[in-house]
XYZ file of C-alpha atoms in Angstrom:
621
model
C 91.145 36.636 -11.481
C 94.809 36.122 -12.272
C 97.250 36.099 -9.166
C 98.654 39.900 -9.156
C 101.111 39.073 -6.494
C 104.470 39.002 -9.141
C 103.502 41.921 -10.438
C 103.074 44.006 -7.107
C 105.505 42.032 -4.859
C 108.304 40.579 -7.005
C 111.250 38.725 -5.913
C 112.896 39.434 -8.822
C 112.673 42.669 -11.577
C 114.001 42.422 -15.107
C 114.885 45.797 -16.684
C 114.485 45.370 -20.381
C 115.720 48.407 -22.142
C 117.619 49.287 -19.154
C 120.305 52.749 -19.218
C 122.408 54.367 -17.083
C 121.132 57.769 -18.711
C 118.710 59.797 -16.396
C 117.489 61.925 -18.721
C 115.744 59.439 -20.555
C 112.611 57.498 -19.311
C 114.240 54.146 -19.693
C 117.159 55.678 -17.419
C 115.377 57.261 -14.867
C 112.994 54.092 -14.541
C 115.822 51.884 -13.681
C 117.782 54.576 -11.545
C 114.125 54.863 -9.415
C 113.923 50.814 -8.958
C 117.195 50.726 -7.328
C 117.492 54.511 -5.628
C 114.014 53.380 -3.584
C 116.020 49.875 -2.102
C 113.926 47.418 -3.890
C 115.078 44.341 -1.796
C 115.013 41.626 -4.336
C 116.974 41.019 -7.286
C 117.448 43.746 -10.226
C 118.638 42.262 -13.402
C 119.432 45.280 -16.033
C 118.907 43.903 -19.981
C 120.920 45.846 -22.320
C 123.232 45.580 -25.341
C 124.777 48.530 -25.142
C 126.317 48.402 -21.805
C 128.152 45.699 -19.483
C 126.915 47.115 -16.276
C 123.643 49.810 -15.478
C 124.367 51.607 -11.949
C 126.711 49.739 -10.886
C 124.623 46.178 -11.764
C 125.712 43.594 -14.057
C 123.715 43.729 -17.406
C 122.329 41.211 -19.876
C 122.107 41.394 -23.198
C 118.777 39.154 -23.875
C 116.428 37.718 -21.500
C 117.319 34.367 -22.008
C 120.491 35.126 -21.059
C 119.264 35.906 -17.050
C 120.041 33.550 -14.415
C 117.082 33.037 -13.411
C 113.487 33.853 -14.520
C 112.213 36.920 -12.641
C 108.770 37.337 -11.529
C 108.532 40.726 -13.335
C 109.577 42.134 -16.164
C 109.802 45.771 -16.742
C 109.761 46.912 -21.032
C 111.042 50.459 -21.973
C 111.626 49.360 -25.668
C 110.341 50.861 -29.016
C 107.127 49.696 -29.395
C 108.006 47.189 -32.394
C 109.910 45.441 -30.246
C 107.531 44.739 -27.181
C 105.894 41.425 -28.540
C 109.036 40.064 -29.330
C 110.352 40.938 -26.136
C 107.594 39.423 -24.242
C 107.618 35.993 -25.963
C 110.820 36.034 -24.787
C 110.069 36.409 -21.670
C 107.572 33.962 -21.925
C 109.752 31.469 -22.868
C 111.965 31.876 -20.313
C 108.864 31.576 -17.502
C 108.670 35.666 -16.423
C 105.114 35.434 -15.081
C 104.372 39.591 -15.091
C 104.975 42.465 -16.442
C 104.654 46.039 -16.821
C 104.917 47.744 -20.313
C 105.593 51.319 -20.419
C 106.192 51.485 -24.198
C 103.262 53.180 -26.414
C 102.284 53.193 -29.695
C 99.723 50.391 -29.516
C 95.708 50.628 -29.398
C 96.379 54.697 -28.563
C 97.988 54.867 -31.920
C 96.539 55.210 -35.240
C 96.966 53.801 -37.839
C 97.335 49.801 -39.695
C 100.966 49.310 -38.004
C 99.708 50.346 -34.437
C 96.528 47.728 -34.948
C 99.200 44.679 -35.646
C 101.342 45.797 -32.643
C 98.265 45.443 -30.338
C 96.866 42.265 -32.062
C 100.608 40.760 -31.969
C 100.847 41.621 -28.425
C 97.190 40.254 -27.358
C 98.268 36.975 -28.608
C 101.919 36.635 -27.047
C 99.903 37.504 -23.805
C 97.019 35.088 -23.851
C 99.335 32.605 -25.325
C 101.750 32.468 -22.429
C 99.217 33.838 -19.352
C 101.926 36.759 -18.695
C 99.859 39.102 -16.497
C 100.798 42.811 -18.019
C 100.139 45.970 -16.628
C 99.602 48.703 -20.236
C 100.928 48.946 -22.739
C 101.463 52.876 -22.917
C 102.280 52.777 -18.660
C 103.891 54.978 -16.357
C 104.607 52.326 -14.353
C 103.337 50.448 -10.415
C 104.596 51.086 -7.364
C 103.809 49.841 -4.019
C 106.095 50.867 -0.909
C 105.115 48.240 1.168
C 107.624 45.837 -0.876
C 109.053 48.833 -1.867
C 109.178 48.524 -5.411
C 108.961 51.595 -7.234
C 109.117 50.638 -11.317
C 107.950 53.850 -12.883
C 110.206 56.853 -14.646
C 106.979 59.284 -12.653
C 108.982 62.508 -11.537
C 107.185 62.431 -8.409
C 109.925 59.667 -6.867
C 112.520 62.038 -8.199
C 113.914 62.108 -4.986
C 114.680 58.822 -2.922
C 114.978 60.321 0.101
C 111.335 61.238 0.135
C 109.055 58.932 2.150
C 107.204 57.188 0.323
C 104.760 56.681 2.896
C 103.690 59.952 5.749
C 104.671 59.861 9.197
C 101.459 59.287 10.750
C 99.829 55.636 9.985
C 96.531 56.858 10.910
C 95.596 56.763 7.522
C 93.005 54.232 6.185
C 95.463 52.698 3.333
C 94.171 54.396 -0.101
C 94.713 52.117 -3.757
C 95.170 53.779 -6.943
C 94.709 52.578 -10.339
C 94.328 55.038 -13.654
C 94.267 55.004 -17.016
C 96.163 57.865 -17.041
C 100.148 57.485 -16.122
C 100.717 61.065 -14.914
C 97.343 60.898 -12.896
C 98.448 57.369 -10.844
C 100.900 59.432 -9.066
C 100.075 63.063 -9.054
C 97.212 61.434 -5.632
C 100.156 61.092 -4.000
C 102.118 63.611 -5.231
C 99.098 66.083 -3.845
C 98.367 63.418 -0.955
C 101.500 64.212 1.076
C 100.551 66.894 3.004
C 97.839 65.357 4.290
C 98.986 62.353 5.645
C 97.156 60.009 3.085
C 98.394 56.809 3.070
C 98.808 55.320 -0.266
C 99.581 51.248 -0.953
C 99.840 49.634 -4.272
C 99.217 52.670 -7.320
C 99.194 51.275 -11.201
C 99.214 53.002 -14.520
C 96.356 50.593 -16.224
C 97.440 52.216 -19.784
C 95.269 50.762 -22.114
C 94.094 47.738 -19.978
C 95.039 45.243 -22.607
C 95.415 42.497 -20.340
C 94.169 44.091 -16.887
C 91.332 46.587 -16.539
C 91.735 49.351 -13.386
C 88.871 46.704 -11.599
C 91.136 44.080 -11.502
C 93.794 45.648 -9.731
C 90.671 46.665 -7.302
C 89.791 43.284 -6.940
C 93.196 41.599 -6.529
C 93.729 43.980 -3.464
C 89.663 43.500 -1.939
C 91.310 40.158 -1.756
C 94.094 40.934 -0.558
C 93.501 42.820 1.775
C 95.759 45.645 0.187
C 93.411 48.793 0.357
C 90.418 50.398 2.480
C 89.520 52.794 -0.087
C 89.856 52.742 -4.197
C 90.499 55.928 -6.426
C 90.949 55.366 -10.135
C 90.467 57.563 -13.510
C 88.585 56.146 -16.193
C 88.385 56.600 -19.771
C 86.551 53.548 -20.326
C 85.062 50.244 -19.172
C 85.189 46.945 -21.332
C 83.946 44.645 -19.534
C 80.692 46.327 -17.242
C 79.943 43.190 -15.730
C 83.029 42.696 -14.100
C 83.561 46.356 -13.299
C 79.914 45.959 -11.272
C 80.892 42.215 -9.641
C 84.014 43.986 -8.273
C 81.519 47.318 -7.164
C 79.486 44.949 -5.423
C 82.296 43.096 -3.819
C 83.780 46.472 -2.461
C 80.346 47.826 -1.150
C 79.937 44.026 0.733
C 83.107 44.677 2.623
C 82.305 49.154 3.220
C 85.322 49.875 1.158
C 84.681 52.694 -1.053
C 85.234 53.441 -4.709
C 86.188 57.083 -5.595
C 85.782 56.984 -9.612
C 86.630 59.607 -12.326
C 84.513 58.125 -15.599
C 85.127 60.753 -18.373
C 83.875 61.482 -21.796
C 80.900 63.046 -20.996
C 81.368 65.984 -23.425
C 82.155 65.239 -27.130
C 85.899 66.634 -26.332
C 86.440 64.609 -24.058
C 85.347 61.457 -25.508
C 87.596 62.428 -28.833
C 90.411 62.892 -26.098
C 89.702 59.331 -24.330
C 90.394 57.484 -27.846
C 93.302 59.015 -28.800
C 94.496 58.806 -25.012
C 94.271 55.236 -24.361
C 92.265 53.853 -27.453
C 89.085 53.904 -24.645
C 86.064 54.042 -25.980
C 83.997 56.084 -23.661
C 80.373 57.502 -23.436
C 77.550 59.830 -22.168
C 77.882 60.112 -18.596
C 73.945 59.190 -17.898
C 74.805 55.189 -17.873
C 77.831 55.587 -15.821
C 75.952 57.938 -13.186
C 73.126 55.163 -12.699
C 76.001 52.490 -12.283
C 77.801 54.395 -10.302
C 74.881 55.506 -7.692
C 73.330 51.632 -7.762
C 77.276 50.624 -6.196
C 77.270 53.042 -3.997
C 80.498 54.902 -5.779
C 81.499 58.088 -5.306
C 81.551 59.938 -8.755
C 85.624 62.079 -8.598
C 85.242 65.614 -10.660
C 88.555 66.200 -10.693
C 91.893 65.478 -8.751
C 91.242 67.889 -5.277
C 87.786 66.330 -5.121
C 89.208 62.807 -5.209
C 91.266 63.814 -2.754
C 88.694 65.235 -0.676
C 86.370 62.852 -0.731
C 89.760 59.900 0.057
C 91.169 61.873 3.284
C 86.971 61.894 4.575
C 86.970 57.935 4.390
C 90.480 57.687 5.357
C 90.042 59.138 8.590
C 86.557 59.157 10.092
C 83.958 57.046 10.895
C 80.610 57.147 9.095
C 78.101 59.478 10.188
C 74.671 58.273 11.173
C 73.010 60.871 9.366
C 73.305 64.759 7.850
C 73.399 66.657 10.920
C 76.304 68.695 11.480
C 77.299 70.712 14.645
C 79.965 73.224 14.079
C 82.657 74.426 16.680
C 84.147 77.657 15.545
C 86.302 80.598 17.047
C 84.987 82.550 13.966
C 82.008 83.655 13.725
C 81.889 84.720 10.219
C 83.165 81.540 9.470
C 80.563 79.825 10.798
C 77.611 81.464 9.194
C 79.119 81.188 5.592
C 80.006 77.546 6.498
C 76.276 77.375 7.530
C 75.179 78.479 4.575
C 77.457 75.556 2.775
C 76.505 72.692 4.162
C 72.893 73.852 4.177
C 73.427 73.764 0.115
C 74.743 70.356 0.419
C 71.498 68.954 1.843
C 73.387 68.776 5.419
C 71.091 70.174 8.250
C 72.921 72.336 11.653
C 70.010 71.230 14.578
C 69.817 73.480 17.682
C 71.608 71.234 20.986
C 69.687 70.233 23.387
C 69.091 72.872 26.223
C 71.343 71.163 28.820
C 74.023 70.907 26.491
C 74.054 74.503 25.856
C 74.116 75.178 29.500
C 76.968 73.141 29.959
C 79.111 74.759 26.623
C 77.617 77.873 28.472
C 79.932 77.443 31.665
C 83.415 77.184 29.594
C 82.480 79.949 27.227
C 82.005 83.926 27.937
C 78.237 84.983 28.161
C 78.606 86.858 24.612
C 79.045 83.466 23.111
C 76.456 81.123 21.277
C 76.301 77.633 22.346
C 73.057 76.594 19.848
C 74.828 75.327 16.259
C 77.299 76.949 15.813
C 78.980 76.844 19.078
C 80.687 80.279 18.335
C 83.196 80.277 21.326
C 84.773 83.083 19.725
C 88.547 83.489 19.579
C 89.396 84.344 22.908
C 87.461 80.916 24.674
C 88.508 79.019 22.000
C 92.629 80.060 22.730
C 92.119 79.456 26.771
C 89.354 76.441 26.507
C 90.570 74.862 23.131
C 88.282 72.697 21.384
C 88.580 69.140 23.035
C 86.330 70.131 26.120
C 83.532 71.421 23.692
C 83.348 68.059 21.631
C 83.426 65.989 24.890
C 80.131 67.685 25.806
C 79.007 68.471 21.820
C 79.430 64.711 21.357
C 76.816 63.742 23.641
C 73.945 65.330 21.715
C 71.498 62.564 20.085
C 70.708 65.554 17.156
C 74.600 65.149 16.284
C 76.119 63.401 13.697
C 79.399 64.946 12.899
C 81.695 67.313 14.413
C 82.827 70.137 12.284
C 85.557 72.374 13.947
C 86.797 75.913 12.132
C 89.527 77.547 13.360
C 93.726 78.568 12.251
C 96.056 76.586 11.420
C 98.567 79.356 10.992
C 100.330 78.698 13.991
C 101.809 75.141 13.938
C 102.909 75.006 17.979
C 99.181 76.220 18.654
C 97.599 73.687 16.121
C 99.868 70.910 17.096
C 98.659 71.398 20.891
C 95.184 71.545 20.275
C 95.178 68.297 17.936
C 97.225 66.871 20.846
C 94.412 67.679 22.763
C 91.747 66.310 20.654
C 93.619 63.233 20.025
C 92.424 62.194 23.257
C 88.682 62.214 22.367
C 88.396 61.331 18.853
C 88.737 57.371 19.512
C 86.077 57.454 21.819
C 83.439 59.755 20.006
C 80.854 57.830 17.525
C 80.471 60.987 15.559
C 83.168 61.526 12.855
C 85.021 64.668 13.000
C 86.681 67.285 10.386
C 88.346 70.456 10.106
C 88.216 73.291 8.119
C 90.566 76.031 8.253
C 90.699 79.876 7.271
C 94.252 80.325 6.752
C 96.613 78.875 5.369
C 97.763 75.569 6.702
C 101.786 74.590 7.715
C 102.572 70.524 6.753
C 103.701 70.488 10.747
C 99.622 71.397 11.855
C 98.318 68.855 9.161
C 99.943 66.450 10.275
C 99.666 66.993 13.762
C 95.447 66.429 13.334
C 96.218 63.550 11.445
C 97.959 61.680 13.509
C 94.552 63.117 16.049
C 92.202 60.998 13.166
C 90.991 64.307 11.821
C 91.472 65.371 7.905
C 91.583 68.828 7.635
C 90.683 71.060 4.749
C 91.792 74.382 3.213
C 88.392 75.158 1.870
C 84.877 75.673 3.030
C 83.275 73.483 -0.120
C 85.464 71.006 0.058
C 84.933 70.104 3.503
C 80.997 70.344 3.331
C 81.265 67.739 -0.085
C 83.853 65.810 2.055
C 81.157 65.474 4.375
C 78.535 65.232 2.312
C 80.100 62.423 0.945
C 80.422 60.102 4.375
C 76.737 60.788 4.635
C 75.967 59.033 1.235
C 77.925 56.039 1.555
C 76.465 55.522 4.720
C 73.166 56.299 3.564
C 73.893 53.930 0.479
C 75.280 51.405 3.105
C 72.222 51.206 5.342
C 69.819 51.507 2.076
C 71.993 48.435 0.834
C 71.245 46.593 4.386
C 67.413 46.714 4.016
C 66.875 46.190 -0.072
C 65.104 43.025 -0.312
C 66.278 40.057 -2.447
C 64.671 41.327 -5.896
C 62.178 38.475 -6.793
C 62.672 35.969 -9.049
C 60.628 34.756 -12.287
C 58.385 31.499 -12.326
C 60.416 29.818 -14.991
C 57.804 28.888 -16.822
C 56.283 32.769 -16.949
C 59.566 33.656 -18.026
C 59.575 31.324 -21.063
C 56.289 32.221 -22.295
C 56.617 35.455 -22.194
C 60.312 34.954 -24.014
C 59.099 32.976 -26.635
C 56.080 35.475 -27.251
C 58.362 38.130 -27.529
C 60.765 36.113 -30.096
C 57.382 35.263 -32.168
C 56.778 38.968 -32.629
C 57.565 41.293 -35.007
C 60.014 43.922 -34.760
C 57.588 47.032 -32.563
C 54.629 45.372 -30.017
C 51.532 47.349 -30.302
C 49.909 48.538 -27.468
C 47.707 45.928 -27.092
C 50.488 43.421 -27.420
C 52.815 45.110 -25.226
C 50.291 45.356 -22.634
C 49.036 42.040 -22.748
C 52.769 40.977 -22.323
C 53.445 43.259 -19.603
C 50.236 42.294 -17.780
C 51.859 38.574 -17.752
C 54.161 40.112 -15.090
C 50.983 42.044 -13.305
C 52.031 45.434 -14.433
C 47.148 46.707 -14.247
C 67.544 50.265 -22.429
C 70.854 51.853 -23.937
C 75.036 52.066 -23.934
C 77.345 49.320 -22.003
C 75.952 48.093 -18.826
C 72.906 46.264 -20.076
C 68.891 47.542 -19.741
C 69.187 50.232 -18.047
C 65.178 52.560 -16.398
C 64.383 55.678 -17.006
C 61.986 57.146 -14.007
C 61.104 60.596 -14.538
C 58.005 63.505 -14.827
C 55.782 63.018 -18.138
C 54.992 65.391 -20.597
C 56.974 68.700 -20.945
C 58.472 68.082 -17.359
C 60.456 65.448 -19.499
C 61.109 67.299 -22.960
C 61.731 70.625 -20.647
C 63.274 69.917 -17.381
C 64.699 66.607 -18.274
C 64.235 65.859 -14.768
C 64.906 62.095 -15.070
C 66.798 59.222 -13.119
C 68.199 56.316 -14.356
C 68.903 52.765 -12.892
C 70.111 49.298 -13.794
C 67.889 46.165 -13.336
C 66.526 44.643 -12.200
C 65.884 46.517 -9.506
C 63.398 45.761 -5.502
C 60.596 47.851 -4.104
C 62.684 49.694 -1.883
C 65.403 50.822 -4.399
C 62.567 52.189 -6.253
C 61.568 54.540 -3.842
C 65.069 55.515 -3.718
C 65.137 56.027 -7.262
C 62.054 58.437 -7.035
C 63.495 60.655 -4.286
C 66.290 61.431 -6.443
C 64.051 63.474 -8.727
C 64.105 66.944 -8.549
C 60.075 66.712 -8.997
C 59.563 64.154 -5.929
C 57.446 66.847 -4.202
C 54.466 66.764 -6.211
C 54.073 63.089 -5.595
C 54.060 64.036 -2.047
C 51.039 66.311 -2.763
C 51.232 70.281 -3.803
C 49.187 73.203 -3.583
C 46.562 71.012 -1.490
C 46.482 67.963 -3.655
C 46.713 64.403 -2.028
C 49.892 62.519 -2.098
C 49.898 60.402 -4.743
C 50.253 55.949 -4.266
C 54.308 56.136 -4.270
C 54.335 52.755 -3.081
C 52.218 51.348 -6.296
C 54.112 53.620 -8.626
C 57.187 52.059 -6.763
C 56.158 48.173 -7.513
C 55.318 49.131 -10.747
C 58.572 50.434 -11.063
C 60.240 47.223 -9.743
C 57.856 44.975 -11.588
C 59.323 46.711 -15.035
C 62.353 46.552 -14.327
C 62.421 42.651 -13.624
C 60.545 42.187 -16.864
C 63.007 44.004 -18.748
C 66.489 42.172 -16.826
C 64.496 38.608 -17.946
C 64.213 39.966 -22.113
C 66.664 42.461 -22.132
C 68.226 40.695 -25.093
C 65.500 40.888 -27.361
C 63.947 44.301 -25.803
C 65.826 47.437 -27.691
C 62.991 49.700 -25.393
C 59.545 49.628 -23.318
C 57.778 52.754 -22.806
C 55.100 53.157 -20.148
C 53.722 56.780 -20.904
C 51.813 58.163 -19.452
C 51.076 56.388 -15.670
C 48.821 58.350 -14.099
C 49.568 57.882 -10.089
C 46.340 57.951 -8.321
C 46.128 59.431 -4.357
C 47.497 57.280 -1.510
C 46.307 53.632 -1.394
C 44.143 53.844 -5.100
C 47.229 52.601 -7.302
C 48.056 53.951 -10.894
C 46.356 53.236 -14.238
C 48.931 52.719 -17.231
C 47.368 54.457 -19.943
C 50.079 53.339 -22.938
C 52.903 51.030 -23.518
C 54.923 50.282 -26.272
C 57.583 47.285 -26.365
C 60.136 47.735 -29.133
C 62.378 45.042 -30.023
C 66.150 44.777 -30.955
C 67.640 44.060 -34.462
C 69.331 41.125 -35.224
């Protein structure tokens, strides 16, 4: 992993292409460099000017004083491999290229541009952030090198008021995307550290920037928009790396739809695909799949400011009682459950709230108890409930002096209390009351379904977390098994009979497609495949206990479970077997195009399964 540190805390910042003109990109990028008091040194390169802003100008690179750690390039796009040899030459050791018309281009010209400026990079080791980027910033230096209209305005903080943010990362293929997180971010308080415009990742893929900062130490959580993923076995080293440490990844992968994908290639020459793959990836690393930009967000301000939950159950605190039964009926839909409190908790809630109130889940305190108690008394007592595992509030914040003293209130509890806690509000919300709860280390949200998925969300990565804690070391091969079995299948022509294929598979005592590599396939035989397509997939290899994860996620789990009177079928066989496969195909997945075990029939509890086919096909050469 190359050292990122010159290119997200120089000492020194080239301009090349540098203008005094803010209504061009070149322009407003240099204007933004300076306006946001980058410390270090800013030298301008231009021909057409002796000074840029009030800074002395150069007319080539070799001409600098000194050889700056980055270089910024706003040139025409013919120009950018020239430019970076020269800075090459002169020792520059990063830099950021905002020009396009490379791999995102069509066409014979674009394709030499992009080879010309793959070999000027590997031939000098220049790290480079792009081509066809809007740019890095990171305020901790500051250093703001983008023309993005969201730092139009220097006297806008680049970071919020309260630090009791969890510091959020950002890295997208996408230049308008990098920034619009914080852009939208603001209001709540999120705290975001080093952002980059990947562009088309010709040097540096979004993961590297990810693992740079896990490093680091830069970030506590990741967002970044994908259009596609070169190298998968990096981008799952770097997953694995984040889950070690509990610092999540918040993802957008798309090109799932065919207009999409067609968008993705002429966007930043990515080559993406069907989102199946990328969902089995993603679930395996424990990362949190964005749908679009208020999700992200969502799902960021939940991790940036609570603690994760030790299960699903909610308890909701509400001075609305309409409120509370639709948000019932939300997280319900989420999978989240609302237990009753115990009996001496309700007696207690009972004493500070009228005797028309409800004190079971909800806690409807109505308005009126709510106004004279507030809500930091109920969660001292809600919090001691051993059913509880976060603490939902619902109420206004309409009324910014109210709001401000209740989070005041609250902020006195929250450090103390094990269970995380959110709010959700039913009017509007003023910057003043937002922030006021954040500073309390509570995100608030605006909508109902947003703050159930928000908290749906803590409750997977902690589920993933604590399923992660207990998978067992997946077994290894006897080398010598795995040779014979290797050279059997290289002996073989191109489809295994089922014989053959069982004889193989019996080796490893069982009685693939796109990017990241063999990939399993669990689901219902018969028409409950062809029909439902209620499947699941999974990389491999994969241990016993990840396969019984893996067959929970089907929709169709309850009939091994037993239905209509029928006994529950030997999930923990079907499970090995499961595990088994997938081990056999991570050892041949490189001459194994596909293995198909269909049908298994799972007998009842402790009597195993019989596999009644299997077929082994093999890959082309």
């Amino acid at each position: 992993m190359p050292d990122l540190q010159p290119l997200f805390s120089p000492d020194s910042v080239a301009i090349i292409g540098a203008s005094a003109d803010t209504h061009t990109l070149r322009g407003r990028t240099t204007r933004y460099l300076i306006a946001h008091g980058y410390p270090g040194r800013i030298y301008p390169v231009t021909r057409s000017l002796p000074e840029v802003f009030g800074l002395r100008s150069y007319a080539t690179v070799a001409e600098l004083p000194e050889a700056p750690d980055l270089a910024v390039v706003v040139v025409p796009a013919a120009y950018v491999a020239p430019t970076l040899e020269e800075c090459g030459r002169k020792g520059v050791r990063a830099a950021v290229v905002i020009s396009s018309g490379f791999a995102e281009e069509r066409g014979e010209a674009a394709r030499e541009r992009d080879k010309a400026l793959r070999e000027v990079i590997e031939r000098f080791g220049i790290v480079v952030c792009g081509p066809n980027s809007e740019g890095l910033v990171n305020p901790l230096k500051p250093l703001v090198a983008t023309f993005s209209p969201v730092f139009h305005d220097p006297a806008q903080r680049l970071f919020p008021e309260s630090r009791k943010s969890r510091a959020i990362a950002v890295s997208c293929q996408s230049g308008a995307l990098t920034f619009a997180f914080l852009s939208r971010g603001r209001p709540r308080q999120l705290r975001f550290t080093y952002q980059a415009s990947a562009g088309n990742q010709t040097c540096l893929e979004a993961h590297d920037y990810i693992d740079w900062l896990l490093d680091t130490g830069g970030a506590d959580i990741f967002i970044a928009y994908l259009e596609g993923i070169r190298d998968t076995t990096r981008f799952r080293a770097v997953a694995d790396k984040a889950a070690a440490v509990g610092k999540p990844m918040i993802i957008a992968k798309v090109g799932r739809s065919e207009a999409g994908r067609r968008a993705a290639v002429s966007h930043t020459g990515a080559l993406a695909h069907s989102g199946g793959a990328d969902d089995a990836i993603f679930r395996h690393h424990g990362i949190i799949r964005g749908e679009d930009l208020d999700h992200m967000l969502d799902m960021a301000a939940a991790f940036a400011f609570c603690k994760l939950p030790r299960g699903n159950r909610v308890a909701v605190i509400t001075g609305s009682g309409g409120s509370a039964v639709w948000m019932s009926d939300l997280l319900a839909a989420h999978g989240l459950e609302l237990p009753v409190l115990e009996e001496d908790l309700q007696q207690r809630l009972m004493t500070l709230l009228p005797s028309y109130a409800s004190a079971q889940n909800p806690v409807d305190g109505t308005a009126q108890a709510i106004h004279e108690v507030g809500y930091a008394k109920l969660v001292e007592i809600v919090r001691e409930s051993q059913r509880i595992d976060t603490i939902l509030l619902i109420g206004s914040l309409a009324n910014e002096a109210t709001a401000t003293q209740r989070a005041e209130e609250l902020a006195a509890v929250t450090g103390d209390t094990l269970q995380p806690i959110v709010l959700s509000t039913y009017t509007i919300a003023t910057p003043g009351a937002m922030a006021a709860f954040a500073e309390a280390g509570i995100p608030c949200y605006t909508s109902m379904s947003s703050c159930a998925r928000a908290i749906r969300a803590l409750v997977d990565y902690a589920q993933f977390q604590a399923r992660r804690g207990r998978l067992q070391r997946v077994e290894g091969t006897p080398l010598g098994l795995r040779e014979e079995v290797g050279s059997a299948l290289a002996a073989a022509g191109p489809v295994l009979t089922e014989a053959d294929a069982k004889a193989l598979l019996a080796r490893y005592g069982v009685p693939r497609p796109p990017d990241f590599g063999p990939m399993l396939m669990v689901g219902l035989g018969g028409i409950h495949v062809e029909v439902l397509r209620d499947v699941v997939f999974s990389p491999v290899p994969i241990g016993r206990e990840e396969a019984l994860s893996l067959l929970g996620e089907l929709r169709g789990v309850a009939l091994l479970g037993g239905a209509r009177g029928a006994p529950s079928a030997d999930g923990e066989a079907l499970a090995e077997l499961i595990a088994t496969l997938s081990r056999f195909a991570a050892d041949h997945g490189e001459l194994i195009e596909e293995i198909d075990l269909n049908p298994v029939i799972v007998h009842p509890e402790g009597r195993g399964l019989t596999v009644v086919d299997a077929l082994i096909v093999k890959r082309k050469h």
